[in-house]
Amino acid sequence: MTKWVYSFGGGLNEGSAGMRNLLGGKGANLAEMASIGLPVPPGFTITTEVCSAYYDNGNAYPADLAEQVAAALHRVEKSVGLVFGDATAPLLVSVRSGARVSMPGMMDTVLNLGLNDETVEGLAASSKDERFAWDSYRRFIQMYGSVVMGVPHHRFEDLLEQAKHGLGVTDDTAIKASDWREIVKDYKDVVQKETGKPFPNDPQEQLWGAISAVFGSWMNPRAHTYRKLHDIPASWGTAVNVQAMVFGNMGDDCATGVCFTRDPSTGENIFYGEYLVNAQGEDVVAGIRTPQPMSAARATADQSPMEKVLPEAYKELMRVRDILEKHYRDMQDIEFTVQSNVLYMLQTRSGKRTAAAALKIAIDMAQEGLITQEEAIQRVPPGSLDQLLHPTLDPKAEKNLFSRGLPASPGAAAGAIVFTAEEVEDRAAKGEDVILVRIETSPEDVHGMHAARGVLTTRGGMTSHAAVVARGMGRVCVAGAGGITVDYKAQTMTVGNVTLKGGDWITLDGGTGAVYVGKVATIPPTLSGDFSTLMGWADEVRRLRVRANAETPEDAETARRFGAEGIGLSRTEHMFFGPDRIGFVRQMIMSDDPATRKKAIDALLPFQRDDFSQIFRIMSGLPVTIRLLDPPLHEFLPHGEAELEEVATALGQSVESLRARRSALSEANPMLGHRGCRLGITYPEIYAMQVRAIIEAAIAVSKETGQAIVPEIMIPLVGMKTELEVTRKAAEAEVAAVFKEQGTTLDYLIGTMIELPRAAITADQIAEVADFFSFGTNDLTQTTLGLSRDDAGSFLPYYVDHGLLPKDPFVSIDREGVGALVRMGAENGRKTKSNLKLGVCGEHGGDPDSIAFFESVGLDYVSCSPFRVPVARLAAAQAALAMKKEKASS
Ligand code: ADP
Ligand code: MG
Ligand code: MG
């Protein structure tokens, strides 16, 4: 015989917290609370298996269910000394749904079930409180009528409002029994009128009606949609809990409340919540009367905290709170009712909390000895640290939404709308707060992005240029806000009939992607001591090293401040856009004879040497990987006529010949074109200059600081061993030349990015000439999926919404495809060279889920934007703990 029904409370607990799958979260925890001696009204749980059986059998219950329910109900009757449906001492119950995870869309709870025209008189007599009995009855008809029978809720509300109006009262507690009798009559008429059926008088019919409504709600459209969105299989099913009623609406020594064992927004160890005297169930959240605070410490003079109003019950609740926290070892979200000064517990579950609260609670609980350090590390979602590192919008501020885009880089920023990077720089230099608004950004805009408070684009995804660069700089960014039309000429941006002009203020919320009109107040981040405590604990357990992607001194400083252990990617092209350099860069590209090119390149050498020296100095001996020039040349080409003329003059050539050269250089598909090592091979002077700058800087800073600097030179976009062979040889020759000139040497590494499928597949060959690999997972994703990251915005969200892809592959690594190539590259590379250093420098290096994958592959380090470094440190620690657990259990 299958056991379909599990009892709890009143001395018989057949379930426990571990049985969540069978009993649902609510049922499992009711049984758990009862079994540790907490005051839980007795009841029983009908299992989730019944739900599955019900649907498998064409909406019919297992044959022996009725019998098991009857037995369990009988046990409840005996335990409380009342009889279900009895005219003198009736047992009333609540019928509550409860899936494994709390799920909106499921049936609302029905309270006071078992009341009818006879039992209500019994309840009135036994409680000696007629008002209470009829108040309970009308509540029951209201809930059952709407939830089970489908009468629109407002039909009851309207009647109640009319009655209150007629009686001249505002508070429902002021309605007398005789008036409730009338209202009940009207309620029943409404049910008859709306459904064509009388309100059921038979308690058994009521009970099964409510049970079936819970199981029925599992397949309703709302629940169905929610499950789809959250990957909850329909096969899980819901449980039904039937529980003896306790009454918070029986007078002024009664109450109902909802609270958290600690403050869920700050994490402070203070009892936090709300309650209402003489009320039932949802009254607290329904806004019928204003709920009151729990603790006196949190109450204002005109409030009536429970601590003062119901001191006995409050004391008992404090005791329960302690027991619950010790038992569950986590902050709990609880629901309770007080009947005649006696406390009853009706629900507990682990409480939802803000990032700040999660951090504080984890650290506090570890220090209180409730949980271990390792558990504390696992309690804080790494991604949530982002919220703690940036200013955020004041939740209390008024907001006027303009549009929405992707939450590309977190934090909040307000400023005047500016449409060009140049103007941003000018205005920022004057101390103005500005937001750069572009359809999309390119490397030319980087200086403007840096000077702006935030960046808004209307095109591009989470790894578009704007998103990647903004994250790197810690600038707020909302990307791909496709609902906004930008008109550069008119200097406007428009959504529907709202148009904002250049100079108007907007506010970006990079954490949600919202764009607001005007200036919304922000609150600054507070990096508590708890933050560094947690980071310290994380560092003790993680295996993966964490580096940062950084090229400016400012970014390098930020990276170190956040605990980066080196730089995993320094993009030299960003250094080429400085106003003092770009002219030489353009001359370098546009000149068609090696001699003039050499001249332009030589002019760039001191700039680069200076760039690298600054970074080496800041990183004081930590490893620094510098990537040689990578992007397609077109990004540096002179655009307008003025720029073209400038370059022509510098080169002593005609504008016409330069125009011809420009069109010769332009490519149909630049991302797959003349870029990366292909540039270094065809224009060897460029890489030679960069290698020289790196080595000269390293020697100089080593001498200056006495620290051994071991530069790591990285060649991008290698697909074949021959490419790395050629570029490596040329680099070594240049290094040797510098050594000879300076009469000294130092250690250095030459390695490559693995960002083309061919490189991953032939990694064993490439490793023969590489000292390290760094997986460039942005390009590797792009090239493996054949998916341009700048253009994917038009269909990728659809793919994710409709389950064709589990996640945006540019945000979280596609383990089966791109991940398999990373694994293959790592394994093949190490087959050739067991000590090959392996890292990752794509955006995935800062994504917790991807980091867990890289841990399993056994990479040496991840490299991410400076502001993601703490996230990566914590994620790496969690990944290491998860691996340890996996190994222990296998
Ligand atoms: P939800 O899942 O929406 O939280 P619950 O099943 O927890 O719904 O019920 C909502 C509220 O109804 C509870 O917080 C409690 O106040 C009240 N309630 C439920 N069962 C009982 C009961 N047996 N006695 C008294 N109140 C109850
Ligand atoms: Mg509840
Ligand atoms: Mg790349």
Short mmCIF file of C-alpha atoms in Angstrom, two decimals, residues 75 89 107 136 208 245 279 293 337 343 391 437 484 530 620 764 789 852 856 871:
data_model
loop_
_atom_site.label_atom_id
_atom_site.label_comp_id
_atom_site.label_asym_id
_atom_site.label_seq_id
_atom_site.Cartn_x
_atom_site.Cartn_y
_atom_site.Cartn_z
CA ARG A 75 -6.21 11.76 14.37
CA ALA A 89 -17.65 21.59 18.89
CA MET A 107 -4.03 28.05 -5.14
CA SER A 136 -14.71 33.41 10.53
CA TRP A 208 -12.48 17.61 -1.15
CA MET A 245 -7.16 26.10 12.57
CA ALA A 279 -6.69 39.40 12.56
CA PRO A 293 6.33 46.25 14.06
CA THR A 337 -0.61 33.17 14.87
CA LEU A 343 1.80 31.19 20.07
CA PRO A 391 26.40 52.95 -5.83
CA VAL A 437 24.49 57.91 -25.38
CA ILE A 484 15.02 54.04 -27.84
CA ASP A 530 32.53 41.66 6.59
CA SER A 620 54.90 45.32 -8.51
CA ASP A 764 49.17 19.85 -28.82
CA ARG A 789 28.44 39.05 -30.51
CA ALA A 852 32.94 26.46 -11.80
CA SER A 856 36.71 21.41 -13.31
CA VAL A 871 33.07 37.98 -7.59
#
